[in-house]
Amino acid sequence: MTDMEAEMKEKMTVSDDDATPTPASALQDNIARKGKNAYYFAHAHKANGPQWDGKAEPRLLKKHSSGLDGGEPAGTMKKAPSFLYHKSNITSYAFLNEDKVVKLFLTMEEVGEKCSPDDITLDWDEQSFSLMVKNYKEEDQCLSFGKLSGKIVDASFKIKPNKIILTLKKEKEGVEWFTINDKGAPDHEVV
């Protein structure tokens, strides 16, 4: 007997006249007698979510830690990628492929005067990165790549008076990167 059939039998009432159980409704009777073959089987499902408290405001049902708020220092943090490619608004950069590293040069007028190292955050994992520059313009500036041409083992940045130099250390030395992203063609303007 299924849980649904047991529930339907519980809902049946006993009449005083003949001591035989009678269903609370024709729908419940049909489901109790025929089970999954009942015409009204689709109506047998009962919602088993949390009980509504009668308030229109949303409430928190579950809370869990993402594990990404560890005590990492500002600047470079190695953690699970949470970057969104569509947030990239830095679209012009120079790209240099060396034997051990790949460097990106982001020209940003007076970035050294407007921003401190605490205003720049570099999040990365072995195949992606996101560089976020705050307090440079009204809108935060971001350069993100969801999938790099190769794997990296480290990422860092340096602030110069008019540019930011981003250095990505390759996992395998000597592997040439023709683009930063793994799509085979650059999505950004390379200068």
mmCIF file of C-alpha atoms in Angstrom:
data_model
loop_
_atom_site.group_PDB
_atom_site.id
_atom_site.type_symbol
_atom_site.label_atom_id
_atom_site.label_comp_id
_atom_site.label_asym_id
_atom_site.label_seq_id
_atom_site.Cartn_x
_atom_site.Cartn_y
_atom_site.Cartn_z
ATOM 1 C CA MET A 1 0.000 0.000 0.000
ATOM 2 C CA THR A 2 1.403 3.409 -0.966
ATOM 3 C CA ASP A 3 1.585 6.405 1.338
ATOM 4 C CA MET A 4 -1.166 8.050 -0.661
ATOM 5 C CA GLU A 5 -3.518 5.085 -0.273
ATOM 6 C CA ALA A 6 -2.816 4.947 3.469
ATOM 7 C CA GLU A 7 -3.577 8.645 3.754
ATOM 8 C CA MET A 8 -6.851 8.201 1.902
ATOM 9 C CA LYS A 9 -7.906 5.344 4.194
ATOM 10 C CA GLU A 10 -7.206 7.526 7.233
ATOM 11 C CA LYS A 11 -9.538 10.184 5.832
ATOM 12 C CA MET A 12 -12.408 7.761 5.468
ATOM 13 C CA THR A 13 -15.057 8.071 8.157
ATOM 14 C CA VAL A 14 -17.126 5.313 9.813
ATOM 15 C CA SER A 15 -20.907 5.751 9.794
ATOM 16 C CA ASP A 16 -22.926 4.690 12.851
ATOM 17 C CA ASP A 17 -25.480 2.711 10.819
ATOM 18 C CA ASP A 18 -23.437 -0.029 9.199
ATOM 19 C CA ALA A 19 -19.910 0.427 10.660
ATOM 20 C CA THR A 20 -18.420 0.511 7.173
ATOM 21 C CA PRO A 21 -15.977 3.204 6.265
ATOM 22 C CA THR A 22 -17.277 5.902 3.931
ATOM 23 C CA PRO A 23 -14.997 8.329 2.198
ATOM 24 C CA ALA A 24 -15.014 12.037 3.009
ATOM 25 C CA SER A 25 -15.608 12.748 -0.717
ATOM 26 C CA ALA A 26 -16.144 10.952 -4.022
ATOM 27 C CA LEU A 27 -12.677 12.044 -5.121
ATOM 28 C CA GLN A 28 -11.023 10.451 -2.081
ATOM 29 C CA ASP A 29 -13.150 7.326 -2.535
ATOM 30 C CA ASN A 30 -12.035 6.942 -6.148
ATOM 31 C CA ILE A 31 -8.381 7.377 -5.209
ATOM 32 C CA ALA A 32 -8.673 5.015 -2.210
ATOM 33 C CA ARG A 33 -10.251 2.256 -4.308
ATOM 34 C CA LYS A 34 -8.173 2.512 -7.476
ATOM 35 C CA GLY A 35 -4.841 3.910 -6.223
ATOM 36 C CA LYS A 36 -2.543 4.991 -9.049
ATOM 37 C CA ASN A 37 -5.117 3.879 -11.621
ATOM 38 C CA ALA A 38 -7.714 6.331 -10.311
ATOM 39 C CA TYR A 39 -9.106 8.888 -12.710
ATOM 40 C CA TYR A 40 -8.412 11.576 -10.092
ATOM 41 C CA PHE A 41 -4.903 10.371 -9.217
ATOM 42 C CA ALA A 42 -3.378 13.732 -10.208
ATOM 43 C CA HIS A 43 -5.347 15.349 -7.372
ATOM 44 C CA ALA A 44 -3.975 12.950 -4.771
ATOM 45 C CA HIS A 45 -0.643 14.754 -4.401
ATOM 46 C CA LYS A 46 -0.436 16.954 -1.345
ATOM 47 C CA ALA A 47 2.021 19.823 -1.030
ATOM 48 C CA ASN A 48 4.692 18.917 1.472
ATOM 49 C CA GLY A 49 6.591 22.224 1.636
ATOM 50 C CA PRO A 50 6.910 24.436 4.694
ATOM 51 C CA GLN A 51 3.692 25.575 6.345
ATOM 52 C CA TRP A 52 2.650 29.092 5.305
ATOM 53 C CA ASP A 53 2.795 31.537 8.200
ATOM 54 C CA GLY A 54 0.125 33.836 6.727
ATOM 55 C CA LYS A 55 2.530 36.720 6.093
ATOM 56 C CA ALA A 56 3.099 38.112 2.611
ATOM 57 C CA GLU A 57 6.783 38.891 3.244
ATOM 58 C CA PRO A 58 9.376 36.367 2.058
ATOM 59 C CA ARG A 59 11.172 34.326 4.687
ATOM 60 C CA LEU A 60 14.465 32.477 4.736
ATOM 61 C CA LEU A 61 13.944 28.737 4.273
ATOM 62 C CA LYS A 62 17.557 27.573 4.363
ATOM 63 C CA LYS A 63 20.965 29.108 4.954
ATOM 64 C CA HIS A 64 24.336 27.590 4.199
ATOM 65 C CA SER A 65 27.915 28.792 4.034
ATOM 66 C CA SER A 66 29.532 29.089 0.620
ATOM 67 C CA GLY A 67 33.031 28.760 2.082
ATOM 68 C CA LEU A 68 34.237 31.718 0.013
ATOM 69 C CA ASP A 69 34.510 34.259 2.799
ATOM 70 C CA GLY A 70 37.685 32.858 4.322
ATOM 71 C CA GLY A 71 40.329 35.144 5.749
ATOM 72 C CA GLU A 72 42.210 35.640 2.478
ATOM 73 C CA PRO A 73 44.229 38.867 2.104
ATOM 74 C CA ALA A 74 43.038 41.599 -0.246
ATOM 75 C CA GLY A 75 44.480 41.544 -3.744
ATOM 76 C CA THR A 76 44.839 37.923 -4.761
ATOM 77 C CA MET A 77 42.423 35.268 -3.608
ATOM 78 C CA LYS A 78 42.207 31.721 -4.884
ATOM 79 C CA LYS A 79 38.639 30.545 -4.559
ATOM 80 C CA ALA A 80 35.781 29.064 -6.526
ATOM 81 C CA PRO A 81 34.947 31.212 -9.533
ATOM 82 C CA SER A 82 31.905 33.355 -9.046
ATOM 83 C CA PHE A 83 32.590 35.785 -11.838
ATOM 84 C CA LEU A 84 30.144 36.582 -14.521
ATOM 85 C CA TYR A 85 31.611 37.147 -17.961
ATOM 86 C CA HIS A 86 28.908 39.633 -18.921
ATOM 87 C CA LYS A 87 30.084 41.992 -16.155
ATOM 88 C CA SER A 88 33.323 42.702 -18.038
ATOM 89 C CA ASN A 89 33.428 46.363 -18.946
ATOM 90 C CA ILE A 90 37.193 46.618 -19.516
ATOM 91 C CA THR A 91 37.400 45.709 -23.184
ATOM 92 C CA SER A 92 40.772 47.072 -24.262
ATOM 93 C CA TYR A 93 44.085 45.590 -23.151
ATOM 94 C CA ALA A 94 47.502 44.552 -24.458
ATOM 95 C CA PHE A 95 48.499 40.891 -24.266
ATOM 96 C CA LEU A 96 52.028 39.448 -23.965
ATOM 97 C CA ASN A 97 52.688 35.698 -24.153
ATOM 98 C CA GLU A 98 55.992 34.711 -22.501
ATOM 99 C CA ASP A 99 57.464 31.285 -21.807
ATOM 100 C CA LYS A 100 56.347 31.014 -18.147
ATOM 101 C CA VAL A 101 53.671 33.718 -17.857
ATOM 102 C CA VAL A 102 51.037 35.651 -19.750
ATOM 103 C CA LYS A 103 50.770 39.371 -19.066
ATOM 104 C CA LEU A 104 47.857 41.680 -19.678
ATOM 105 C CA PHE A 105 48.410 45.434 -19.706
ATOM 106 C CA LEU A 106 45.290 47.467 -18.914
ATOM 107 C CA THR A 107 45.746 51.142 -19.753
ATOM 108 C CA MET A 108 43.727 53.221 -17.271
ATOM 109 C CA GLU A 109 44.574 56.917 -16.956
ATOM 110 C CA GLU A 110 45.641 57.919 -13.414
ATOM 111 C CA VAL A 111 44.694 54.532 -11.923
ATOM 112 C CA GLY A 112 47.743 54.721 -9.638
ATOM 113 C CA GLU A 113 46.464 57.986 -8.131
ATOM 114 C CA LYS A 114 42.762 57.072 -7.913
ATOM 115 C CA CYS A 115 43.079 53.489 -6.627
ATOM 116 C CA SER A 116 44.973 51.779 -3.835
ATOM 117 C CA PRO A 117 45.801 48.027 -3.833
ATOM 118 C CA ASP A 118 42.744 47.512 -1.588
ATOM 119 C CA ASP A 119 40.498 48.869 -4.385
ATOM 120 C CA ILE A 120 41.597 46.096 -6.746
ATOM 121 C CA THR A 121 40.501 42.500 -6.314
ATOM 122 C CA LEU A 122 41.761 39.555 -8.354
ATOM 123 C CA ASP A 123 39.760 36.330 -8.061
ATOM 124 C CA TRP A 124 41.083 33.344 -9.969
ATOM 125 C CA ASP A 125 41.150 29.601 -10.284
ATOM 126 C CA GLU A 126 43.100 27.321 -12.617
ATOM 127 C CA GLN A 127 41.063 28.184 -15.728
ATOM 128 C CA SER A 128 39.463 31.598 -15.126
ATOM 129 C CA PHE A 129 39.941 34.976 -13.500
ATOM 130 C CA SER A 130 38.179 38.214 -12.686
ATOM 131 C CA LEU A 131 39.884 41.537 -11.976
ATOM 132 C CA MET A 132 37.649 44.127 -10.251
ATOM 133 C CA VAL A 133 38.749 47.788 -9.957
ATOM 134 C CA LYS A 134 36.742 49.919 -7.531
ATOM 135 C CA ASN A 135 36.834 53.711 -7.013
ATOM 136 C CA TYR A 136 38.283 54.346 -10.492
ATOM 137 C CA LYS A 137 35.034 55.485 -12.101
ATOM 138 C CA GLU A 138 31.460 55.682 -10.810
ATOM 139 C CA GLU A 139 30.862 52.119 -12.007
ATOM 140 C CA ASP A 140 33.254 49.365 -10.918
ATOM 141 C CA GLN A 141 35.564 48.286 -13.725
ATOM 142 C CA CYS A 142 35.898 44.554 -14.395
ATOM 143 C CA LEU A 143 37.783 42.203 -16.702
ATOM 144 C CA SER A 144 36.671 38.560 -16.532
ATOM 145 C CA PHE A 145 37.414 35.434 -18.513
ATOM 146 C CA GLY A 146 35.372 32.313 -17.789
ATOM 147 C CA LYS A 147 37.754 29.916 -19.560
ATOM 148 C CA LEU A 148 41.394 30.652 -20.289
ATOM 149 C CA SER A 149 43.448 29.186 -23.148
ATOM 150 C CA GLY A 150 45.411 27.132 -20.635
ATOM 151 C CA LYS A 151 45.616 26.406 -16.925
ATOM 152 C CA ILE A 152 47.294 28.797 -14.488
ATOM 153 C CA VAL A 153 48.860 28.198 -11.085
ATOM 154 C CA ASP A 154 49.103 31.802 -9.903
ATOM 155 C CA ALA A 155 47.788 35.259 -10.730
ATOM 156 C CA SER A 156 48.890 38.670 -9.492
ATOM 157 C CA PHE A 157 48.718 42.345 -10.431
ATOM 158 C CA LYS A 158 50.809 45.504 -10.140
ATOM 159 C CA ILE A 159 49.488 49.050 -10.161
ATOM 160 C CA LYS A 160 51.460 51.594 -12.186
ATOM 161 C CA PRO A 161 50.589 55.306 -12.559
ATOM 162 C CA ASN A 162 48.563 54.789 -15.779
ATOM 163 C CA LYS A 163 48.061 51.035 -16.044
ATOM 164 C CA ILE A 164 47.521 47.745 -14.261
ATOM 165 C CA ILE A 165 49.747 44.813 -15.178
ATOM 166 C CA LEU A 166 48.086 41.443 -14.659
ATOM 167 C CA THR A 167 50.417 38.412 -14.602
ATOM 168 C CA LEU A 168 49.104 34.860 -15.038
ATOM 169 C CA LYS A 169 51.626 32.084 -14.328
ATOM 170 C CA LYS A 170 51.144 29.155 -16.709
ATOM 171 C CA GLU A 171 50.812 25.591 -15.421
ATOM 172 C CA LYS A 172 53.031 24.289 -18.253
ATOM 173 C CA GLU A 173 56.017 26.333 -19.355
ATOM 174 C CA GLY A 174 56.562 26.814 -23.071
ATOM 175 C CA VAL A 175 52.897 26.448 -24.045
ATOM 176 C CA GLU A 176 51.975 29.305 -26.348
ATOM 177 C CA TRP A 177 48.702 31.135 -25.822
ATOM 178 C CA PHE A 178 47.362 32.756 -28.984
ATOM 179 C CA THR A 179 44.457 34.337 -27.088
ATOM 180 C CA ILE A 180 43.487 34.746 -23.446
ATOM 181 C CA ASN A 181 40.167 32.968 -23.750
ATOM 182 C CA ASP A 182 39.626 29.418 -24.977
ATOM 183 C CA LYS A 183 37.250 30.311 -27.808
ATOM 184 C CA GLY A 184 39.975 30.553 -30.423
ATOM 185 C CA ALA A 185 39.142 34.162 -31.256
ATOM 186 C CA PRO A 186 39.393 37.216 -28.982
ATOM 187 C CA ASP A 187 36.147 38.595 -27.582
ATOM 188 C CA HIS A 188 37.818 41.838 -26.606
ATOM 189 C CA GLU A 189 39.783 44.349 -28.633
ATOM 190 C CA VAL A 190 43.466 43.460 -28.377
ATOM 191 C CA VAL A 191 45.797 46.435 -28.852
#
